[in-house]
Coordinates of N, CA and C and ligand atoms in Angstrom, one line a residue:
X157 N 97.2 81.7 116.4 CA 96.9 83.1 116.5 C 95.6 83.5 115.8
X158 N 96.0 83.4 114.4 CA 94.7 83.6 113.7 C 94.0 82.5 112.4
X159 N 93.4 82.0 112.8 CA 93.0 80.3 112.0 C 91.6 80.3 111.8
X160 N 91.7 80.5 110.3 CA 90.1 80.1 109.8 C 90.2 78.8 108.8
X161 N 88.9 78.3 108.8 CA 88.9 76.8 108.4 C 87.4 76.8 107.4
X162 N 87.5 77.0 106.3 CA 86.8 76.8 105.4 C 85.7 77.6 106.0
X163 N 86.2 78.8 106.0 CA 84.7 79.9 106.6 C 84.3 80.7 104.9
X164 N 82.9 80.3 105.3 CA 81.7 81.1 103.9 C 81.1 82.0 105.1
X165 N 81.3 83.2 104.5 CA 80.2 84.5 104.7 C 79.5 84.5 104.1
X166 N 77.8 84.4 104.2 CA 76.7 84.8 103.2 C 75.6 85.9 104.3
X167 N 75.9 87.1 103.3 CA 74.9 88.1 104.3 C 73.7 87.7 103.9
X168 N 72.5 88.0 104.6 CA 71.1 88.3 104.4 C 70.4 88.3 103.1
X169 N 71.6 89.5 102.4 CA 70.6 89.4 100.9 C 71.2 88.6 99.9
X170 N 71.7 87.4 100.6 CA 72.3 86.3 99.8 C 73.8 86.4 98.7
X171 N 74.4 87.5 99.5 CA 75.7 87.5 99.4 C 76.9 86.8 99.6
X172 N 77.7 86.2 98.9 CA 78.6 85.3 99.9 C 79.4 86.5 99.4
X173 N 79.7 86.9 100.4 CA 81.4 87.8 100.9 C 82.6 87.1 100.7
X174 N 82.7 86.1 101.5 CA 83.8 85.0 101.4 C 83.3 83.5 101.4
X175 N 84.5 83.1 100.2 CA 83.9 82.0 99.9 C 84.9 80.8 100.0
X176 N 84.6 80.3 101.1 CA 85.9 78.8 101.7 C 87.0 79.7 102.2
X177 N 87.2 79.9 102.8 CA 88.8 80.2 103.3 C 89.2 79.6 104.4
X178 N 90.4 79.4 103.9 CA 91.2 78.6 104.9 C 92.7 79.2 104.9
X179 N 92.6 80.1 106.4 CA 94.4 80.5 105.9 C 95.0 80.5 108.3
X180 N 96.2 80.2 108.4 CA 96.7 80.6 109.4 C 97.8 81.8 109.4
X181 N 97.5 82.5 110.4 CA 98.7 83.5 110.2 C 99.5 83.7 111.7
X182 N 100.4 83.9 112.0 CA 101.4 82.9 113.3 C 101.7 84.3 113.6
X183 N 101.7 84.7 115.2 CA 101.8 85.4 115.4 C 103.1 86.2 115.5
X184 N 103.3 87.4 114.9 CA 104.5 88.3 114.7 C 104.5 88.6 113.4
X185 N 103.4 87.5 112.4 CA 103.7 88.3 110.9 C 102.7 89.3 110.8
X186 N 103.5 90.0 109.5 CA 103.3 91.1 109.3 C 102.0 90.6 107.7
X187 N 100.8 91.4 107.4 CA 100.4 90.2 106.1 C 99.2 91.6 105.8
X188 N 99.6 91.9 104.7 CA 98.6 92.2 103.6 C 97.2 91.6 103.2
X189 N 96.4 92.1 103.2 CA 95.3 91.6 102.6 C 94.9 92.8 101.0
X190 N 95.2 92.1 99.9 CA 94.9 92.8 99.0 C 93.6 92.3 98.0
X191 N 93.4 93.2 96.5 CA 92.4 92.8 95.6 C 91.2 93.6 95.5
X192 N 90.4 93.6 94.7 CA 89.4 94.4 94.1 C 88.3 94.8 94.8
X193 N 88.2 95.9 94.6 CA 86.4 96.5 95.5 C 85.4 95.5 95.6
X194 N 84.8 95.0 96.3 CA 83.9 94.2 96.5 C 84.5 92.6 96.7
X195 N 85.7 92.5 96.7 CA 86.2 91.1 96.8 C 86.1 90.1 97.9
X196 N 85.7 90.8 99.3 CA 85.4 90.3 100.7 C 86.6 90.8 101.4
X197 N 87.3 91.5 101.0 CA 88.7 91.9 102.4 C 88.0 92.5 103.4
X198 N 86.6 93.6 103.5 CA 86.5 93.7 104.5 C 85.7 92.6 105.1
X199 N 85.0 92.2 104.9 CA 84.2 90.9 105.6 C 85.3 90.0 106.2
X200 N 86.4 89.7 105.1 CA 87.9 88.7 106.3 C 88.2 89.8 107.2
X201 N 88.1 90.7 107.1 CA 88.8 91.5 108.0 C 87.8 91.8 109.3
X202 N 86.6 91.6 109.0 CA 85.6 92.1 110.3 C 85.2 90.5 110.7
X203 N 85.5 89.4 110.0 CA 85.0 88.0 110.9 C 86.3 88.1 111.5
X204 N 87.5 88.8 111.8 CA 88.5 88.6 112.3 C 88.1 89.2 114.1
X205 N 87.4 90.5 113.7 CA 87.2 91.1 114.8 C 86.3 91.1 115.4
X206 N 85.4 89.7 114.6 CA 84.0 89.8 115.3 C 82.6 90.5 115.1
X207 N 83.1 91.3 114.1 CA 82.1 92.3 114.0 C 81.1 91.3 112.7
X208 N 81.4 90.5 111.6 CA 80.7 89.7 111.3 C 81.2 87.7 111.9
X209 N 79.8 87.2 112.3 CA 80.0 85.6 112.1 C 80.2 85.0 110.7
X210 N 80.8 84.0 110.8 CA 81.0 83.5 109.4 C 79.2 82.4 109.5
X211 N 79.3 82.2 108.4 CA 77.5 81.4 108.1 C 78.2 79.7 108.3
X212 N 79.1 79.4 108.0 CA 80.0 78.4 108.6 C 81.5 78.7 108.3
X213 N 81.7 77.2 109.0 CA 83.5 77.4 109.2 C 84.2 78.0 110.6
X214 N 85.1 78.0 110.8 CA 85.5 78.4 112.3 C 86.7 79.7 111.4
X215 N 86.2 80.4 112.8 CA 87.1 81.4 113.0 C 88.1 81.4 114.3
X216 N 89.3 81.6 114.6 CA 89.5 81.2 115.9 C 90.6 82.4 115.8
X217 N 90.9 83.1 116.9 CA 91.5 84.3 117.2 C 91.7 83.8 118.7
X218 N 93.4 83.9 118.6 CA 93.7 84.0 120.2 C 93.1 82.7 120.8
X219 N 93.1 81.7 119.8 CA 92.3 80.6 120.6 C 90.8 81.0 121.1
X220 N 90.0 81.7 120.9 CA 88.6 82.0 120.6 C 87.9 81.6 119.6
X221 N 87.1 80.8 119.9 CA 86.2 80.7 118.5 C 84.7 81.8 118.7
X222 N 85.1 82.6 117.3 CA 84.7 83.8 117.5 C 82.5 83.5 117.2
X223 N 82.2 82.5 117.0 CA 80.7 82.0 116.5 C 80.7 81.2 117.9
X224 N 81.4 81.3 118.7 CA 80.9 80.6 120.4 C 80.8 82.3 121.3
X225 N 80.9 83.2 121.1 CA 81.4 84.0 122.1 C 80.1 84.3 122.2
X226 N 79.1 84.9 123.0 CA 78.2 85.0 123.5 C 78.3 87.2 123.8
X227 N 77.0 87.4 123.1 CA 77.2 88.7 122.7 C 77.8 89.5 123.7
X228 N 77.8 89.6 125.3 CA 77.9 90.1 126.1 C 79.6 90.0 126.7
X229 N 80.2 89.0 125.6 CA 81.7 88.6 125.7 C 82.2 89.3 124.7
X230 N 81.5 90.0 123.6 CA 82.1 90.4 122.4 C 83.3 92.2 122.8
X231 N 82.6 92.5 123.3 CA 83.2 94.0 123.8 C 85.0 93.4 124.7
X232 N 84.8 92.6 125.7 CA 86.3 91.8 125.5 C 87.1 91.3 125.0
X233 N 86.6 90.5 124.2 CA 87.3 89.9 123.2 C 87.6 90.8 122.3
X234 N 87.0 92.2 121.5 CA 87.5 92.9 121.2 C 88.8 94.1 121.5
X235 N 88.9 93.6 123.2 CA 89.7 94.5 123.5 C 91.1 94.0 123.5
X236 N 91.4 93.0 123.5 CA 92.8 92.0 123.3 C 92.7 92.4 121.8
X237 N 92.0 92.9 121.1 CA 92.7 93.4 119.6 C 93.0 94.7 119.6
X238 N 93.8 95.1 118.3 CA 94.0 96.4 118.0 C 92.9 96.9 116.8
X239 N 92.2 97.8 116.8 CA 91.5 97.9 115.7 C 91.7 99.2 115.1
X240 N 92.0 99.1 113.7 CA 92.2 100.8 112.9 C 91.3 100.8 111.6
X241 N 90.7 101.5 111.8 CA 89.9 102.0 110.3 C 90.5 103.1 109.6
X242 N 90.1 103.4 108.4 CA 90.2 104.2 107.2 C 89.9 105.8 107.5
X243 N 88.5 105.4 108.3 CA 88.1 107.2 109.0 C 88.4 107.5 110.6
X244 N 89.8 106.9 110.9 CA 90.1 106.8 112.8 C 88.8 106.8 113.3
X245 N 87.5 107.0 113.2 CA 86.6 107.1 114.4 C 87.3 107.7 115.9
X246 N 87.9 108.5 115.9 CA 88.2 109.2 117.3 C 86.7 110.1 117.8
X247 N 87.2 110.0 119.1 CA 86.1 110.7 119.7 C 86.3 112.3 119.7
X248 N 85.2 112.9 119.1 CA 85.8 114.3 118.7 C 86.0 115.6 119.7
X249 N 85.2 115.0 121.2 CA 85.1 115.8 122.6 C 86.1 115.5 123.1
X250 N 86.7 114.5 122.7 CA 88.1 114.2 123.5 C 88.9 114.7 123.3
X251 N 89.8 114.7 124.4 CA 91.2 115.5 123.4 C 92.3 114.3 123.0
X252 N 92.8 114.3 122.3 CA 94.4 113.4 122.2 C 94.4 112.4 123.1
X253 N 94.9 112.9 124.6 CA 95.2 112.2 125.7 C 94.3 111.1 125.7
X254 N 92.9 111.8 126.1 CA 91.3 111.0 126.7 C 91.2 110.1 125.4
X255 N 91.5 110.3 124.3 CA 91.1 109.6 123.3 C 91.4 108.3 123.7
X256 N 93.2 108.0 123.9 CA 93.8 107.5 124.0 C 93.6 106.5 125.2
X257 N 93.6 107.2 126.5 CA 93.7 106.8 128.0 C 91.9 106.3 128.1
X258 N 91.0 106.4 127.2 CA 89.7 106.3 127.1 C 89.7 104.6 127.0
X259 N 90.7 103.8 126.4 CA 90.8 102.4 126.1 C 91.2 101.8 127.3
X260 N 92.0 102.7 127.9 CA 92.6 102.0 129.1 C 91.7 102.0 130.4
X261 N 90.8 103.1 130.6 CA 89.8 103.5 131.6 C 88.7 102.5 131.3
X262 N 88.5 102.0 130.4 CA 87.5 100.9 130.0 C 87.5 99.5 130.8
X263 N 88.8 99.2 131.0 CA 89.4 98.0 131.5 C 89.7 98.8 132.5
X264 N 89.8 99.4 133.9 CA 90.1 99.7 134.9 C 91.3 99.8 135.3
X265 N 92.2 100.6 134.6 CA 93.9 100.6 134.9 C 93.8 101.5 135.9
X266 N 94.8 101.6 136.9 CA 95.2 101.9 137.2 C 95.8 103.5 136.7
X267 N 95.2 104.5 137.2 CA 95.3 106.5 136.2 C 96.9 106.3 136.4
X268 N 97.8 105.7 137.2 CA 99.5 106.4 137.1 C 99.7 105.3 136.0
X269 N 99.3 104.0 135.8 CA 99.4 103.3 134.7 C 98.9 103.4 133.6
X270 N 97.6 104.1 133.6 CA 96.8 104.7 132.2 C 98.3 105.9 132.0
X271 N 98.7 106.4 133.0 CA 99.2 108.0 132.3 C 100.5 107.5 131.3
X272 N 101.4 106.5 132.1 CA 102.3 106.6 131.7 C 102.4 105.3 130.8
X273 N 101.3 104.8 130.1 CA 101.3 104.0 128.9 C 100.4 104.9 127.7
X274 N 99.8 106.1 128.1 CA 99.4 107.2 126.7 C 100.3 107.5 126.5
X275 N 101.3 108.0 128.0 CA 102.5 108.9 127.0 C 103.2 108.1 126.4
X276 N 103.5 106.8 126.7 CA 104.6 105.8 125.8 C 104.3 105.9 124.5
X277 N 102.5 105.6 124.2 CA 102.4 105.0 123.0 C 102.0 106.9 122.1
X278 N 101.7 107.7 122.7 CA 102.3 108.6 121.8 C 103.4 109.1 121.9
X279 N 104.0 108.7 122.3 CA 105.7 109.2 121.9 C 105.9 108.2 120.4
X280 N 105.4 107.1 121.2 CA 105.8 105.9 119.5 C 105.3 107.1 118.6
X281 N 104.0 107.5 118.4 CA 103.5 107.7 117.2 C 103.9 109.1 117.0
X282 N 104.8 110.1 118.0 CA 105.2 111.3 117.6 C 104.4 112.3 117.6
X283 N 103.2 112.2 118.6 CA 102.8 113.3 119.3 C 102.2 113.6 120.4
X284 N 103.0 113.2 121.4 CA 103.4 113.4 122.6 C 103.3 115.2 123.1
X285 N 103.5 116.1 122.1 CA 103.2 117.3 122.0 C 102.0 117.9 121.6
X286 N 101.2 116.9 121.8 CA 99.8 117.3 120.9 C 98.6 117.0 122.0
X287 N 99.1 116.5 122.9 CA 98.2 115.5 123.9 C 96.9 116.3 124.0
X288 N 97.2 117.9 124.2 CA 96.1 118.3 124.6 C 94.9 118.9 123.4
X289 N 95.9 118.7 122.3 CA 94.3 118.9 121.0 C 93.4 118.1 121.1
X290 N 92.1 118.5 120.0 CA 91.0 117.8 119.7 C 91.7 117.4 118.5
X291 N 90.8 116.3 117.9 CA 91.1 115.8 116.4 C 91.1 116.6 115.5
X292 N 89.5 117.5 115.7 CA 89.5 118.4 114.8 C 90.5 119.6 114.6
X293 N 91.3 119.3 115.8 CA 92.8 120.4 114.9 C 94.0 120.0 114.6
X294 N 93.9 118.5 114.5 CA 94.9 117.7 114.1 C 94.8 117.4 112.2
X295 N 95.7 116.9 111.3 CA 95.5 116.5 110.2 C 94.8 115.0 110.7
X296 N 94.5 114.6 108.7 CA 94.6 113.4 108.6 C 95.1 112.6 109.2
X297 N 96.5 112.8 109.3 CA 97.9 111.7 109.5 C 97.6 111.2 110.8
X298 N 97.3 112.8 111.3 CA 98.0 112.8 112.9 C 96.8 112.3 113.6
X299 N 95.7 112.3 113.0 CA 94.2 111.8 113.6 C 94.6 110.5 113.3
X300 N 95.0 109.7 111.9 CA 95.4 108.3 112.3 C 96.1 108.0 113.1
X301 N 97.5 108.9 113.7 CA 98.5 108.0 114.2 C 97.8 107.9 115.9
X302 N 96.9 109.0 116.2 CA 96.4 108.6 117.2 C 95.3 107.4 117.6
X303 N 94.9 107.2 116.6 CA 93.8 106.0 116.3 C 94.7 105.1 116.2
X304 N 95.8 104.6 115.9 CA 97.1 103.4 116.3 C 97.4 103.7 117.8
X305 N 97.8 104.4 118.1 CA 97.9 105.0 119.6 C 96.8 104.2 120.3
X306 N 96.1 104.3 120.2 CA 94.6 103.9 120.9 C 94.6 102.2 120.8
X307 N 95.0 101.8 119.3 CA 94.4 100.2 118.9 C 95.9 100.1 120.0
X308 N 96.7 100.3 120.4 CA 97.9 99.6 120.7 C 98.2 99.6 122.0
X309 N 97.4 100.6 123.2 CA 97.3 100.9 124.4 C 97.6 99.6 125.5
X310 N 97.0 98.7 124.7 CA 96.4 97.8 125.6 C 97.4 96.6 125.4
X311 N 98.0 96.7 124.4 CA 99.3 95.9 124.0 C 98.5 94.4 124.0
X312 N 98.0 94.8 122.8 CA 97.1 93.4 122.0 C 98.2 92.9 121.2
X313 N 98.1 91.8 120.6 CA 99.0 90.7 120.2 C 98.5 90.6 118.8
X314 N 97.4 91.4 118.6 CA 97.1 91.8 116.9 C 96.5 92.8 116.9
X315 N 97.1 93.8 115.8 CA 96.4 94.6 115.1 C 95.3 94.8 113.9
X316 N 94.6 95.0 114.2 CA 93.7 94.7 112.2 C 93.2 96.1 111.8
X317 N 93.6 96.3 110.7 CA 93.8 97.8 110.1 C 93.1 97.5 108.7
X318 N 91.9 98.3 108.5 CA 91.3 97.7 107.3 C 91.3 99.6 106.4
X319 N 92.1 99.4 105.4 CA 92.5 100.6 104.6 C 93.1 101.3 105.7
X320 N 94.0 101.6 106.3 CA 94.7 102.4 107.5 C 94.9 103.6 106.8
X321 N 95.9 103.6 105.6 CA 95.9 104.9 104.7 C 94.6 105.3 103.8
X322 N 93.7 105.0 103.6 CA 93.0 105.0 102.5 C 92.8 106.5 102.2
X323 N 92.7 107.5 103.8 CA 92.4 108.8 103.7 C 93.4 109.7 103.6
X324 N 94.6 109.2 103.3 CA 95.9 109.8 103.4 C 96.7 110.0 102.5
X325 N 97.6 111.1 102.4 CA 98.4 111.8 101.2 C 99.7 110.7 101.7
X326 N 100.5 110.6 100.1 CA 101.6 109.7 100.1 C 102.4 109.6 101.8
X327 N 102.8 110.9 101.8 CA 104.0 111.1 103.4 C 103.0 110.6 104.1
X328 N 101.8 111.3 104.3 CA 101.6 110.5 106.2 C 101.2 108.8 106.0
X329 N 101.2 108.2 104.9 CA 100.6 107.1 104.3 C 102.0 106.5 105.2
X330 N 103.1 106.8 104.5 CA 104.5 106.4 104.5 C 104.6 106.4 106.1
X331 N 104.4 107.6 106.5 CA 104.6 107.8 108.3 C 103.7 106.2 109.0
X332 N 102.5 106.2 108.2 CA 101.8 105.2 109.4 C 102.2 104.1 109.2
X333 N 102.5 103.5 107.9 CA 103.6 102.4 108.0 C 104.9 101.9 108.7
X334 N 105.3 103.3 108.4 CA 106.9 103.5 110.0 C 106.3 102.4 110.8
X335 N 105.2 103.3 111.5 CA 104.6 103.2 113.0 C 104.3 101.5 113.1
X336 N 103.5 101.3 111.9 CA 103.2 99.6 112.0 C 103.9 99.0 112.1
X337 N 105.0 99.3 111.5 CA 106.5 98.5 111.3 C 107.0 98.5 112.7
X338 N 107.0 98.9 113.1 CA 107.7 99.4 114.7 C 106.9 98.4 115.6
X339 N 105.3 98.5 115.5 CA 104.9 97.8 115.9 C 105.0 96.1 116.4
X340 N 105.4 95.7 114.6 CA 105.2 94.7 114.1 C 106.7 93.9 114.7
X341 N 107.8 94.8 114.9 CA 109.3 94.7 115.1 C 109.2 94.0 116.7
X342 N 108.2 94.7 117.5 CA 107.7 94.7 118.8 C 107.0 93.1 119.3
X343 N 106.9 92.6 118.0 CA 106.0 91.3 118.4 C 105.2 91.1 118.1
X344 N 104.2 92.3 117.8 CA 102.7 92.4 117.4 C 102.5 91.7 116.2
X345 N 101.5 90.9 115.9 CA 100.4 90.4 114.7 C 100.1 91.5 113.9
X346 N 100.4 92.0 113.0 CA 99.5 93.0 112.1 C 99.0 92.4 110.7
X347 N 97.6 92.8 110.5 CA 96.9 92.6 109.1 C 96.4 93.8 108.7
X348 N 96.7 94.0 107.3 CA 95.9 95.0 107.3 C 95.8 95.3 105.6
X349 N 94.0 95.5 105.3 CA 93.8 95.3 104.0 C 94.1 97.1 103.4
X350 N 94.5 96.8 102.5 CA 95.0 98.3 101.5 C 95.2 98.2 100.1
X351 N 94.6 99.4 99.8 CA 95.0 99.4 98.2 C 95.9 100.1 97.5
X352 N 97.2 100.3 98.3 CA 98.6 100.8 98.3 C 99.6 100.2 97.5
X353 N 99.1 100.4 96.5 CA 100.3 99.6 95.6 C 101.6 99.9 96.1
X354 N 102.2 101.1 96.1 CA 103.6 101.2 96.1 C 103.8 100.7 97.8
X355 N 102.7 100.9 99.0 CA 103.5 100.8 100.1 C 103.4 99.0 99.9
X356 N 102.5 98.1 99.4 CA 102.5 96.6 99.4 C 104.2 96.4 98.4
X357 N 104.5 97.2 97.3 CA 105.7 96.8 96.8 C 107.0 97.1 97.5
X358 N 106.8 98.3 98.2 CA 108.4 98.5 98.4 C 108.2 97.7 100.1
X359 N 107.6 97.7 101.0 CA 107.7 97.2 102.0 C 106.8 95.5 102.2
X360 N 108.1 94.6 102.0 CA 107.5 93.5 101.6 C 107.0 92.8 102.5
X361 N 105.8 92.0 102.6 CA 105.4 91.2 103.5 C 104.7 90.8 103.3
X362 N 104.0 89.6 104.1 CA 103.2 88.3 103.0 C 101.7 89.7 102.5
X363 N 101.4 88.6 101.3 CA 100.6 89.2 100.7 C 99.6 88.4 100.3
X364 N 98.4 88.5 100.8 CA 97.1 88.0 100.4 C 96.0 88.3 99.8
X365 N 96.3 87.6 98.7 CA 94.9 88.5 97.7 C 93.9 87.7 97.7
X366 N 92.1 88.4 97.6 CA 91.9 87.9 97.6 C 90.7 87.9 96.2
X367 N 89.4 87.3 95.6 CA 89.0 87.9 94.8 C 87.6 86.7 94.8
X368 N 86.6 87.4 94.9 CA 85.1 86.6 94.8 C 85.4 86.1 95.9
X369 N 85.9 86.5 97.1 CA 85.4 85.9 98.2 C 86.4 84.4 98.4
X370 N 87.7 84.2 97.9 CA 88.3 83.2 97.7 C 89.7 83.6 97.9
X371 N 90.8 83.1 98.8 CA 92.1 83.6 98.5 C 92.8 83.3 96.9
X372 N 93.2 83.8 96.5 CA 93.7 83.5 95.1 C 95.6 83.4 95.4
X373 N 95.9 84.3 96.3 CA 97.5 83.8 96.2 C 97.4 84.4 97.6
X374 N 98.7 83.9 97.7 CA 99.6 83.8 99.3 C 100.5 84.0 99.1
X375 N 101.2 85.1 99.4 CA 102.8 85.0 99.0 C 103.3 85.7 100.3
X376 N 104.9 85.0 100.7 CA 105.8 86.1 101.6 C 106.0 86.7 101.0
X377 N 106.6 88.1 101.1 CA 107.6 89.4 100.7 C 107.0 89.4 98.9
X378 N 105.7 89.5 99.0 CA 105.0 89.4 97.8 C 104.4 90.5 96.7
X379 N 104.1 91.2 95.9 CA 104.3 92.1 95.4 C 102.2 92.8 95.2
X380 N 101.7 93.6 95.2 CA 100.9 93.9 95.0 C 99.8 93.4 93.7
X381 N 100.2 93.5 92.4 CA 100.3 92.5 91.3 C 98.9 92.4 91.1
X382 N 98.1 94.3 91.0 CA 96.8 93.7 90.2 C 97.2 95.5 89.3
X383 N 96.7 95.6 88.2 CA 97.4 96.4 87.2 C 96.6 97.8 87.2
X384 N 95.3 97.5 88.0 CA 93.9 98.6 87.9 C 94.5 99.6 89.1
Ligands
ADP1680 P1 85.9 94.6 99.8 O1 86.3 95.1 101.2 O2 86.9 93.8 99.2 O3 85.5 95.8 98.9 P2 83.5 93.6 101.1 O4 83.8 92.5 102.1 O5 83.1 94.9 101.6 O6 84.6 93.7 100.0 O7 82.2 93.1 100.2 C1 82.2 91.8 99.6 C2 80.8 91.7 99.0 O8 79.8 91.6 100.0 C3 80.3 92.8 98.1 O9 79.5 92.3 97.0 C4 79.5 93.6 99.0 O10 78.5 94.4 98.3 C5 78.8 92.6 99.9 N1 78.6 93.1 101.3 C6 79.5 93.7 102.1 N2 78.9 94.0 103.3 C7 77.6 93.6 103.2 C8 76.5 93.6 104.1 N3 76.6 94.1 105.3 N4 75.3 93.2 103.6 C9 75.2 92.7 102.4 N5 76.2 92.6 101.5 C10 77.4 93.0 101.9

C-alpha cells in the first residue's frame, strides 16, 4: 500500500527533510504521524502524495513508484488519493455541492453518478443540508468536513491528512475525527500528521514519530509522548 525504502529528502538549500526512512503501512491502518516543528512530517507526508520526490530511496504507493511517474501522470495518480490539508483549500465560487462533485467531473462520471455519490459522501460528513452554501458561510469545521467530502468522492484506498485539525476548536477537531474513523472502519488507509495530543491519546492508533528527519518510534495504539 504504502512502502518507502531508505528514502532521504534533501531540498535545494541543502536541507535534508528526511533522513533514511523505511516504514510500510498495509492498507486499512489507521497511523499517526507525530513530533516537532520542522521534523519532516510534512515532507513524509507530501513524498506520499507526490508533491515532493525523495533525492533517493523509493517511494511506492498503490504499487506506483512515485520518482518513475512522469509529470503529466502526476494529476492521476493523485486522484486514487485522498488529500486534506490544515486550510481545506475549497474553492470559494463553489458552493458545497460543486466543490464536492468538482473531483468527480474531473474524471468524467457520469452527472446521475456524480449526484448521487456528493449526496452520499455529505450525508457521511453531516451536511447534506448545506449543499447549496459557499465556504465562506460555513465554519471552520464544516469547511473541513467538506474538504473530507471531496478527498473521499472518489473512494481512494488512502487518505493523507497533513494537520486536518490544526485550524480547529476542540468539538469540531473531535467531529473530524468521528468522520475519519468512519472512514477508516470502511477500509480506507488513513495517515495523518497532527499535533493533537489529546485526539493521538484517547483515540489509539499506530503512532509515528518522527524527529530530524528519522522515524524515532513506531508504535500500535501508541500514545502521543512528547511533553512541549
Ligand atoms: P514539519 O512538518 O515536521 O514541521 P517539514 O517537513 O515542513 O517539517 O520541514 C522539515 C525541514 O525541511 C525543516 O527544516 C524545513 O525548514 C525544511 N523545509 C521544508 N520544506 C522546505 C522547502 N520547500 N525547501 C527547503 N527547506 C524546506
Amino acid at each position: 500500500m504504502i512502502h518507502m525504502k531508505e528514502v532521504y529528502k534533501k531540498y535545494p538549500n541543502g536541507v535534508v527533510a528526511v533522513n533514511g526512512i523505511s516504514v510500510d503501512i498495509k492498507q486499512g491502518e489507521f497511523v499517526y504521524v507525530v513530533g516537532p516543528s520542522g521534523a519532516g512530517k510534512s515532507t513524509f507526508i507530501k513524498l506520499m502524495y507526490r508533491e515532493e520526490v525523495p533525492t533517493s530511496g523509493e517511494v511506492i504507493i498503490n504499487g506506483v513508484n512515485t520518482s518513475k511517474l512522469k509529470r503529466k501522470e502526476v494529476p492521476h495518480f493523485r486522484r486514487q488519493l485522498g488529500i486534506v490539508f490544515q486550510d481545506f483549500k475549497l474553492l470559494p465560487k463553489l458552493t458545497v455541492y460543486e466543490n464536492v462533485a468538482f473531483a468527480m467531473e474531473v474524471i468524467e462520471e457520469h452527472p446521475k453518478v456524480i449526484r448521487k455519490r456528493v449526496m452520499e459522501v455529505l450525508e457521511l460528513v453531516g451536511l447534506k443540508h448545506k449543499v447549496r452554501m459557499f465556504p465562506s458561510e460555513l465554519s471552520g469545521g464544516e469547511q473541513q468536513r467538506v474538504s473530507i467530502a471531496r478527498s473521499i468522492v472518489n473512494m481512494p484506498k488512502v487518505v493523507i491528512a497533513d494537520e486536518p485539525t490544526g485550524n480547529l476548536d476542540p468539538e469540531n477537531s473531535w467531529e473530524i475525527m468521528r468522520i475519519f474513523e468512519e472512514i477508516n472502519t470502511m477500509g480506507t488507509t488513513v495517515v495523518m500528521a497532527t499535533h493533537n495530543r489529546e485526539i493521538v491519546n484517547q483515540i489509539r492508533k499506530r503512532v509515528i514519530a518522527i524527529e530530524g528527519g528519522m522515524i524515532v518510534r513506531d508504535v500500535f495504539g501508541g500514545e502521543y509522548g512528547y511533553e512541549i
